[in-house]
Short mmCIF file of N, CA and C in Angstrom, two decimals:
data_model
loop_
_atom_site.label_atom_id
_atom_site.label_comp_id
_atom_site.label_asym_id
_atom_site.label_seq_id
_atom_site.Cartn_x
_atom_site.Cartn_y
_atom_site.Cartn_z
N MET A 1 0.86 -1.17 0.01
CA MET A 1 0.02 0.02 -0.01
C MET A 1 0.89 1.26 0.00
N SER A 2 0.57 2.17 -0.88
CA SER A 2 1.42 3.34 -0.97
C SER A 2 1.18 4.32 0.19
N LYS A 3 2.17 5.16 0.41
CA LYS A 3 2.10 6.08 1.53
C LYS A 3 0.94 7.07 1.37
N ARG A 4 0.65 7.55 0.13
CA ARG A 4 -0.43 8.46 -0.14
C ARG A 4 -1.78 7.84 0.16
N LEU A 5 -1.92 6.63 -0.27
CA LEU A 5 -3.20 5.89 -0.08
C LEU A 5 -3.47 5.71 1.42
N ARG A 6 -2.41 5.35 2.15
CA ARG A 6 -2.55 5.12 3.58
C ARG A 6 -2.97 6.44 4.29
N GLN A 7 -2.33 7.55 3.91
CA GLN A 7 -2.67 8.88 4.47
C GLN A 7 -4.12 9.21 4.14
N ALA A 8 -4.54 8.96 2.92
CA ALA A 8 -5.88 9.31 2.51
C ALA A 8 -6.91 8.50 3.29
N LEU A 9 -6.61 7.23 3.55
CA LEU A 9 -7.55 6.38 4.33
C LEU A 9 -7.61 6.84 5.79
N ILE A 10 -6.51 7.23 6.35
CA ILE A 10 -6.45 7.75 7.72
C ILE A 10 -7.26 9.02 7.83
N ILE A 11 -7.08 9.93 6.88
CA ILE A 11 -7.84 11.20 6.87
C ILE A 11 -9.32 10.92 6.69
N LEU A 12 -9.67 10.02 5.84
CA LEU A 12 -11.08 9.63 5.62
C LEU A 12 -11.66 9.07 6.91
N GLY A 13 -10.92 8.22 7.59
CA GLY A 13 -11.42 7.61 8.82
C GLY A 13 -11.62 8.67 9.91
N VAL A 14 -10.70 9.61 10.02
CA VAL A 14 -10.80 10.70 11.01
C VAL A 14 -12.03 11.54 10.71
N LEU A 15 -12.21 11.88 9.43
CA LEU A 15 -13.40 12.68 9.02
C LEU A 15 -14.69 11.94 9.34
N LEU A 16 -14.71 10.66 9.12
CA LEU A 16 -15.94 9.87 9.37
C LEU A 16 -16.24 9.86 10.88
N VAL A 17 -15.26 9.65 11.69
CA VAL A 17 -15.48 9.65 13.16
C VAL A 17 -15.91 11.03 13.65
N ALA A 18 -15.28 12.09 13.11
CA ALA A 18 -15.67 13.45 13.46
C ALA A 18 -17.11 13.76 13.05
N GLY A 19 -17.49 13.26 11.87
CA GLY A 19 -18.89 13.48 11.43
C GLY A 19 -19.86 12.76 12.29
N LEU A 20 -19.57 11.54 12.72
CA LEU A 20 -20.43 10.79 13.64
C LEU A 20 -20.60 11.55 14.99
N LEU A 21 -19.46 12.04 15.52
CA LEU A 21 -19.48 12.78 16.81
C LEU A 21 -20.33 14.02 16.71
N ILE A 22 -20.14 14.79 15.64
CA ILE A 22 -20.87 16.02 15.49
C ILE A 22 -22.35 15.74 15.31
N SER A 23 -22.68 14.71 14.58
CA SER A 23 -24.03 14.30 14.37
C SER A 23 -24.73 13.92 15.70
N SER A 24 -24.02 13.18 16.51
CA SER A 24 -24.52 12.79 17.82
C SER A 24 -24.75 13.97 18.72
N ILE A 25 -23.84 14.87 18.75
CA ILE A 25 -23.96 16.10 19.53
C ILE A 25 -25.20 16.93 19.10
N ILE A 26 -25.37 17.01 17.85
CA ILE A 26 -26.54 17.80 17.32
C ILE A 26 -27.84 17.11 17.67
N LYS A 27 -27.91 15.79 17.56
CA LYS A 27 -29.13 15.04 17.88
C LYS A 27 -29.44 15.17 19.37
N ARG A 28 -28.46 15.11 20.22
CA ARG A 28 -28.66 15.25 21.66
C ARG A 28 -29.16 16.65 21.96
N GLY A 29 -28.63 17.66 21.30
CA GLY A 29 -29.05 19.03 21.53
C GLY A 29 -30.48 19.24 21.10
N VAL A 30 -30.88 18.69 19.93
CA VAL A 30 -32.22 18.79 19.45
C VAL A 30 -33.22 18.15 20.42
N CYS A 31 -32.85 17.01 20.93
CA CYS A 31 -33.71 16.26 21.83
C CYS A 31 -33.86 17.08 23.15
N SER A 32 -32.79 17.61 23.66
CA SER A 32 -32.82 18.44 24.88
C SER A 32 -33.65 19.67 24.65
N TYR A 33 -33.50 20.30 23.51
CA TYR A 33 -34.26 21.50 23.24
C TYR A 33 -35.78 21.18 23.12
N TYR A 34 -36.10 20.03 22.57
CA TYR A 34 -37.55 19.61 22.47
C TYR A 34 -38.11 19.48 23.89
N GLY A 35 -37.35 18.91 24.84
CA GLY A 35 -37.78 18.81 26.20
C GLY A 35 -37.95 20.18 26.87
N TYR A 36 -37.06 21.05 26.56
CA TYR A 36 -37.13 22.41 27.10
C TYR A 36 -38.35 23.11 26.52
N GLN A 37 -38.67 23.01 25.24
CA GLN A 37 -39.81 23.66 24.63
C GLN A 37 -41.17 23.12 25.18
N THR A 38 -41.21 21.80 25.36
CA THR A 38 -42.51 21.18 25.73
C THR A 38 -42.62 20.95 27.24
N ASP A 39 -41.55 21.32 27.98
CA ASP A 39 -41.50 21.15 29.44
C ASP A 39 -41.74 19.72 29.81
N ARG A 40 -41.03 18.79 29.07
CA ARG A 40 -41.10 17.37 29.37
C ARG A 40 -39.73 16.83 29.63
N GLU A 41 -39.68 15.72 30.27
CA GLU A 41 -38.40 15.06 30.57
C GLU A 41 -37.96 14.27 29.32
N THR A 42 -36.78 14.51 28.83
CA THR A 42 -36.27 13.86 27.65
C THR A 42 -34.89 13.24 27.88
N LYS A 43 -34.56 12.27 27.11
CA LYS A 43 -33.20 11.76 27.10
C LYS A 43 -32.94 11.23 25.70
N TYR A 44 -31.67 11.19 25.33
CA TYR A 44 -31.25 10.74 24.03
C TYR A 44 -30.63 9.35 24.24
N ALA A 45 -31.19 8.34 23.57
CA ALA A 45 -30.66 6.99 23.68
C ALA A 45 -29.95 6.62 22.36
N PRO A 46 -28.63 6.32 22.43
CA PRO A 46 -27.92 5.98 21.19
C PRO A 46 -28.57 4.78 20.49
N PHE A 47 -28.59 4.84 19.18
CA PHE A 47 -29.13 3.78 18.31
C PHE A 47 -30.69 3.70 18.38
N VAL A 48 -31.32 4.54 19.22
CA VAL A 48 -32.77 4.56 19.34
C VAL A 48 -33.32 5.88 18.97
N GLY A 49 -32.85 6.98 19.61
CA GLY A 49 -33.29 8.29 19.32
C GLY A 49 -33.77 8.98 20.56
N CYS A 50 -34.54 10.02 20.30
CA CYS A 50 -35.03 10.89 21.39
C CYS A 50 -36.16 10.20 22.16
N MET A 51 -36.07 10.05 23.46
CA MET A 51 -37.05 9.46 24.28
C MET A 51 -37.72 10.50 25.14
N VAL A 52 -39.05 10.35 25.30
CA VAL A 52 -39.81 11.36 26.11
C VAL A 52 -40.54 10.53 27.21
N LYS A 53 -40.52 11.08 28.45
CA LYS A 53 -41.23 10.41 29.53
C LYS A 53 -42.69 10.78 29.49
N ALA A 54 -43.57 9.77 29.28
CA ALA A 54 -44.99 9.98 29.20
C ALA A 54 -45.70 8.90 30.04
N SER A 55 -46.48 9.30 30.95
CA SER A 55 -47.24 8.39 31.82
C SER A 55 -46.33 7.43 32.60
N GLY A 56 -45.15 7.91 32.94
CA GLY A 56 -44.23 7.12 33.73
C GLY A 56 -43.33 6.21 32.87
N ASN A 57 -43.56 6.11 31.59
CA ASN A 57 -42.75 5.24 30.69
C ASN A 57 -41.98 6.11 29.71
N TRP A 58 -40.86 5.56 29.27
CA TRP A 58 -40.11 6.25 28.21
C TRP A 58 -40.60 5.78 26.84
N VAL A 59 -40.96 6.77 26.01
CA VAL A 59 -41.54 6.50 24.68
C VAL A 59 -40.73 7.26 23.67
N LEU A 60 -40.62 6.67 22.47
CA LEU A 60 -39.91 7.37 21.39
C LEU A 60 -40.65 8.65 21.07
N ARG A 61 -39.95 9.69 20.77
CA ARG A 61 -40.52 10.98 20.44
C ARG A 61 -41.45 10.83 19.23
N SER A 62 -41.00 10.02 18.22
CA SER A 62 -41.77 9.84 17.01
C SER A 62 -43.06 9.05 17.24
N GLU A 63 -43.15 8.29 18.32
CA GLU A 63 -44.32 7.50 18.60
C GLU A 63 -45.18 8.16 19.70
N LEU A 64 -44.83 9.33 20.12
CA LEU A 64 -45.54 10.01 21.18
C LEU A 64 -46.97 10.35 20.83
N ARG A 65 -47.23 10.70 19.60
CA ARG A 65 -48.59 11.07 19.15
C ARG A 65 -49.52 9.88 19.30
N ALA A 66 -49.06 8.69 19.04
CA ALA A 66 -49.96 7.51 19.18
C ALA A 66 -50.28 7.19 20.60
N ILE A 67 -49.46 7.64 21.52
CA ILE A 67 -49.70 7.39 22.97
C ILE A 67 -50.78 8.34 23.49
N GLN A 68 -50.76 9.60 23.01
CA GLN A 68 -51.63 10.61 23.55
C GLN A 68 -53.07 10.45 23.09
#
């Protein structure tokens, strides 16, 4: 493997990890802001999404309308 190809793969890997971290931070912020706006308790669960506490149970934010 050439030196340039190895450097390009390392840079690509670093950019991918940085993108995933930034995406996660943004999603957590959006979830927290939703809780602030609606005055509800929220938490962000990795690989699941934004969870909202409704009737004592944690429910996905996207499925909250079906519960109400």
